[in-house]
CSV table of C-alpha atoms in Angstrom, one decimal:
chain,number,residue,atom,x,y,z
Z,1,MET,CA,30.0,15.7,18.3
Z,2,LYS,CA,33.1,15.5,17.2
Z,3,ASN,CA,31.6,15.2,13.3
Z,4,ILE,CA,29.6,18.4,14.3
Z,5,ILE,CA,32.0,20.4,15.4
Z,6,SER,CA,34.2,19.4,12.5
Z,7,VAL,CA,31.3,20.4,9.8
Z,8,LEU,CA,31.5,23.8,11.5
Z,9,THR,CA,35.1,24.4,11.2
Z,10,ILE,CA,34.9,23.9,7.6
Z,11,GLY,CA,31.9,25.9,7.1
Z,12,LEU,CA,33.3,28.6,9.2
Z,13,SER,CA,36.7,28.2,7.2
Z,14,ILE,CA,34.8,29.0,4.2
Z,15,LEU,CA,33.1,32.2,5.2
Z,16,LEU,CA,36.2,33.2,6.5
Z,17,LEU,CA,38.2,32.7,3.0
Z,18,THR,CA,35.3,34.6,0.9
Z,19,SER,CA,36.6,38.1,2.6
Z,20,CYS,CA,40.2,37.1,1.5
Z,21,GLU,CA,40.7,39.3,-2.3
Z,22,LYS,CA,40.4,36.7,-5.2
Z,23,GLN,CA,41.5,34.1,-3.0
Z,24,SER,CA,40.1,30.8,-2.1
Z,25,LEU,CA,41.1,27.4,-1.0
Z,26,ASP,CA,41.2,24.8,-3.9
Z,27,LYS,CA,38.6,22.5,-3.5
Z,28,ASP,CA,41.2,19.3,-3.3
Z,29,TYR,CA,42.2,20.3,0.0
Z,30,PRO,CA,39.2,20.2,2.2
Z,31,LYS,CA,41.2,18.1,5.0
Z,32,SER,CA,44.2,20.4,5.3
Z,33,ILE,CA,41.3,23.2,6.2
Z,34,GLU,CA,41.0,21.4,9.8
Z,35,ALA,CA,45.1,19.8,9.8
Z,36,ILE,CA,46.2,23.8,9.8
Z,37,ALA,CA,43.8,25.3,12.2
Z,38,ASP,CA,46.3,24.9,15.4
Z,39,ASN,CA,49.6,24.6,14.0
Z,40,ASP,CA,52.4,26.8,13.4
Z,41,ILE,CA,53.9,27.8,10.0
Z,42,GLN,CA,56.6,25.3,9.8
Z,43,SER,CA,53.4,22.5,10.1
Z,44,ILE,CA,51.3,24.8,7.1
Z,45,VAL,CA,54.0,24.4,4.8
Z,46,ASN,CA,54.5,20.8,5.4
Z,47,GLU,CA,50.9,20.4,4.9
Z,48,ALA,CA,51.0,22.1,1.8
Z,49,ILE,CA,54.2,20.0,0.4
Z,50,SER,CA,52.1,17.2,1.1
Z,51,GLN,CA,48.7,17.6,-0.5
Z,52,THR,CA,50.6,18.9,-3.7
Z,53,SER,CA,53.2,16.3,-3.8
Z,54,LEU,CA,51.0,14.2,-6.9
Z,55,LYS,CA,50.4,17.6,-8.7
Z,56,LYS,CA,52.0,18.9,-11.7
Z,57,GLN,CA,54.3,21.8,-11.0
Z,58,GLN,CA,55.4,24.4,-13.0
Z,59,LYS,CA,58.6,24.7,-14.5
Z,60,GLY,CA,58.3,27.6,-16.8
Z,61,PRO,CA,58.4,31.5,-16.8
Z,62,VAL,CA,57.5,33.1,-12.9
Z,63,GLN,CA,54.6,34.2,-12.8
Z,64,THR,CA,53.2,37.4,-10.8
Z,65,VAL,CA,50.2,38.6,-10.1
Z,66,ASN,CA,47.7,40.4,-12.3
Z,67,PHE,CA,47.5,43.8,-10.7
Z,68,VAL,CA,49.4,45.4,-7.5
Z,69,ASP,CA,47.7,48.8,-6.0
Z,70,LEU,CA,50.8,50.3,-4.8
Z,71,SER,CA,48.9,52.8,-2.4
Z,72,ARG,CA,47.5,50.0,-0.9
Z,73,TYR,CA,51.4,48.4,-0.7
Z,74,THR,CA,52.9,50.7,0.9
Z,75,GLY,CA,53.6,50.9,4.7
Z,76,ARG,CA,55.0,48.1,7.0
Z,77,TRP,CA,55.6,44.8,6.3
Z,78,TYR,CA,57.2,42.3,8.3
Z,79,GLU,CA,59.5,39.5,7.2
Z,80,LEU,CA,58.1,35.7,8.2
Z,81,ALA,CA,60.5,33.9,6.0
Z,82,ASN,CA,63.1,33.7,3.1
Z,83,PHE,CA,65.3,31.9,1.3
Z,84,PRO,CA,68.6,32.4,2.7
Z,85,SER,CA,71.2,35.1,1.2
Z,86,PHE,CA,74.3,37.0,2.4
Z,87,PHE,CA,71.8,40.0,2.9
Z,88,SER,CA,69.2,38.2,5.5
Z,89,GLU,CA,72.4,36.0,7.4
Z,90,ASN,CA,72.2,36.9,11.6
Z,91,CYS,CA,69.0,39.0,10.9
Z,92,SER,CA,65.9,38.6,13.4
Z,93,CYS,CA,63.0,40.8,13.4
Z,94,THR,CA,62.9,41.8,9.7
Z,95,THR,CA,60.8,44.4,8.6
Z,96,ALA,CA,60.3,46.3,5.2
Z,97,ASP,CA,58.9,50.1,4.9
Z,98,TYR,CA,57.4,51.3,1.7
Z,99,ALA,CA,56.2,54.8,0.6
Z,100,LEU,CA,55.0,56.6,-2.3
Z,101,ASN,CA,57.3,59.0,-3.7
Z,102,ALA,CA,58.2,61.1,-6.7
Z,103,GLU,CA,60.7,58.7,-7.8
Z,104,GLY,CA,58.8,55.7,-7.2
Z,105,ILE,CA,58.7,54.2,-3.6
Z,106,SER,CA,61.4,54.6,-1.0
Z,107,VAL,CA,62.4,51.3,0.4
Z,108,PHE,CA,63.9,51.5,4.0
Z,109,ASN,CA,64.7,47.6,5.4
Z,110,ASN,CA,65.8,46.7,8.6
Z,111,CYS,CA,66.7,44.2,10.6
Z,112,THR,CA,68.4,43.0,14.7
Z,113,LEU,CA,71.2,41.5,14.3
Z,114,THR,CA,71.4,38.5,16.3
Z,115,THR,CA,75.3,38.7,16.5
Z,116,THR,CA,75.5,42.2,18.1
Z,117,GLY,CA,71.8,42.9,18.8
Z,118,MET,CA,72.2,46.5,16.8
Z,119,PHE,CA,70.1,47.4,14.0
Z,120,ASN,CA,71.1,46.5,10.2
Z,121,SER,CA,69.3,49.3,8.1
Z,122,ILE,CA,69.5,50.3,4.5
Z,123,ASN,CA,67.6,52.6,2.0
Z,124,GLY,CA,66.5,51.9,-1.5
Z,125,THR,CA,64.0,52.9,-4.2
Z,126,ALA,CA,61.7,50.9,-6.2
Z,127,VAL,CA,60.7,51.8,-9.2
Z,128,ALA,CA,58.0,49.9,-11.4
Z,129,VAL,CA,59.0,47.9,-14.3
Z,130,ASP,CA,55.6,47.1,-15.8
Z,131,GLN,CA,53.3,50.2,-14.7
Z,132,GLN,CA,50.1,48.6,-16.1
Z,133,THR,CA,50.3,45.7,-13.1
Z,134,ASN,CA,53.2,47.0,-11.0
Z,135,ALA,CA,53.6,43.3,-10.3
Z,136,LYS,CA,57.3,43.8,-11.8
Z,137,LEU,CA,59.9,46.2,-9.8
Z,138,ASN,CA,63.2,46.8,-10.0
Z,139,VAL,CA,65.2,48.3,-6.3
Z,140,PHE,CA,68.2,50.1,-6.2
Z,141,PHE,CA,70.5,49.7,-2.8
Z,142,GLY,CA,73.2,51.2,-5.7
Z,143,PRO,CA,73.3,51.5,-9.2
Z,144,VAL,CA,72.8,48.0,-10.2
Z,145,PRO,CA,68.6,47.0,-9.8
Z,146,GLY,CA,67.5,44.0,-8.4
Z,147,ASP,CA,64.3,42.3,-9.4
Z,148,TYR,CA,61.3,42.8,-7.4
Z,149,TRP,CA,58.4,40.3,-8.3
Z,150,ILE,CA,55.4,40.3,-6.5
Z,151,ILE,CA,54.2,36.8,-7.3
Z,152,ASP,CA,51.5,36.4,-4.8
Z,153,LEU,CA,49.2,38.8,-3.0
Z,154,ILE,CA,46.8,38.5,-0.5
Z,155,GLY,CA,44.2,41.5,1.0
Z,156,PHE,CA,41.6,40.4,3.1
Z,157,ASP,CA,39.6,43.8,2.6
Z,158,GLU,CA,39.5,45.6,-0.7
Z,159,ASP,CA,39.3,48.6,0.8
Z,160,GLU,CA,42.9,48.0,3.2
Z,161,PRO,CA,46.4,47.6,3.0
Z,162,TYR,CA,47.2,43.8,1.2
Z,163,ASN,CA,47.7,41.6,4.1
Z,164,PHE,CA,50.6,39.1,2.7
Z,165,SER,CA,52.6,39.4,-0.1
Z,166,VAL,CA,55.8,37.3,-1.9
Z,167,VAL,CA,58.5,38.7,-3.7
Z,168,SER,CA,60.7,36.5,-5.6
Z,169,GLY,CA,62.7,37.1,-9.2
Z,170,PRO,CA,62.5,35.5,-12.3
Z,171,ASN,CA,65.0,32.8,-11.3
Z,172,ARG,CA,63.7,31.4,-8.2
Z,173,ASP,CA,66.4,31.9,-6.4
Z,174,SER,CA,65.0,34.7,-4.0
Z,175,LEU,CA,62.2,34.6,-2.4
Z,176,PHE,CA,60.2,36.7,1.0
Z,177,LEU,CA,57.1,35.9,2.3
Z,178,LEU,CA,55.8,39.5,4.0
Z,179,SER,CA,53.2,39.8,6.1
Z,180,ARG,CA,51.4,43.0,8.2
Z,181,THR,CA,51.6,41.3,11.5
Z,182,PRO,CA,54.7,39.9,13.1
Z,183,GLN,CA,53.2,37.0,14.0
Z,184,ILE,CA,50.5,34.4,12.7
Z,185,THR,CA,47.7,33.9,14.9
Z,186,THR,CA,44.2,33.8,13.3
Z,187,PHE,CA,42.9,30.9,11.4
Z,188,LYS,CA,42.3,33.4,8.3
Z,189,GLN,CA,45.7,34.1,8.3
Z,190,LYS,CA,47.0,30.6,8.5
Z,191,ILE,CA,44.4,29.4,5.4
Z,192,ALA,CA,46.0,32.1,3.9
Z,193,LEU,CA,49.5,31.2,4.2
Z,194,PHE,CA,48.4,27.7,3.1
Z,195,LYS,CA,47.2,28.8,0.1
Z,196,ILE,CA,50.4,31.1,-0.5
Z,197,PHE,CA,52.5,28.1,-0.1
Z,198,VAL,CA,50.4,26.1,-2.2
Z,199,ASN,CA,50.7,28.1,-4.9
Z,200,LEU,CA,54.4,28.5,-4.8
Z,201,ILE,CA,55.0,24.5,-5.2
Z,202,LEU,CA,52.8,24.4,-8.3
Z,203,GLN,CA,54.7,27.5,-9.7
Z,204,GLY,CA,58.2,25.2,-8.8
Z,205,TYR,CA,59.5,26.5,-5.7
Z,206,ASP,CA,61.4,24.4,-3.6
Z,207,LEU,CA,59.8,25.0,-0.2
Z,208,THR,CA,62.5,23.0,2.0
Z,209,LYS,CA,64.8,26.1,1.2
Z,210,LEU,CA,62.9,28.4,3.1
Z,211,GLU,CA,64.0,29.7,6.7
Z,212,PHE,CA,62.0,31.7,8.8
Z,213,THR,CA,62.5,34.8,10.1
Z,214,PRO,CA,62.5,35.1,14.2
Z,215,GLN,CA,60.0,37.9,15.2
Z,216,SER,CA,59.2,36.9,19.0
Z,217,GLN,CA,57.6,39.2,21.4
Z,218,ASP,CA,60.7,40.6,22.4
Z,219,CYS,CA,61.7,42.3,19.0
Z,220,LEU,CA,62.2,46.0,18.6
Z,221,TYR,CA,61.4,47.7,15.8
Z,222,PRO,CA,62.3,51.3,14.2
């Protein structure tokens, strides 16, 4: 009976994966499908690290996605994890809101400070540097731009907004994992995260540096 359930679980996962836009689990990771089914994000990271430990990692230039449909990218994103930086210190319930405008994309970032419980917000503008792909953008929160490279992107339905995004830059010193939902609850989401983590490791990112952003049921959002 247990073997039958295992086969059904793997079969179901394969069906679910076919709806991920241009995303599928590598055939080298069939056992990981079962392993991540009931686990949290940290366990999924650990599984990805374990399964890629013997694979060659890329140390060349950071690769972005082939194309970003900005109309599907706009809206609210919830930050699930990041590489720590000064502007994410003491932040929880972090969100990013994007909207198309005449200048490019308006940016509204917000978090709740764990030290005071108050909102901490900033407004900015993002402009596509490579307009053929829209995968490399400059973000302005002042006169000096910051790199906003979209290095992974998953959309479960090509007619709906993207579900997951990974943002970094050319030096691998920054990383942001964004989701359309503040919590990861479905099997489909966990499989997508596993694929993201595998891709990050193979691109040469050190996921032991990853810190998870608190997104509890008690979070209040603007």
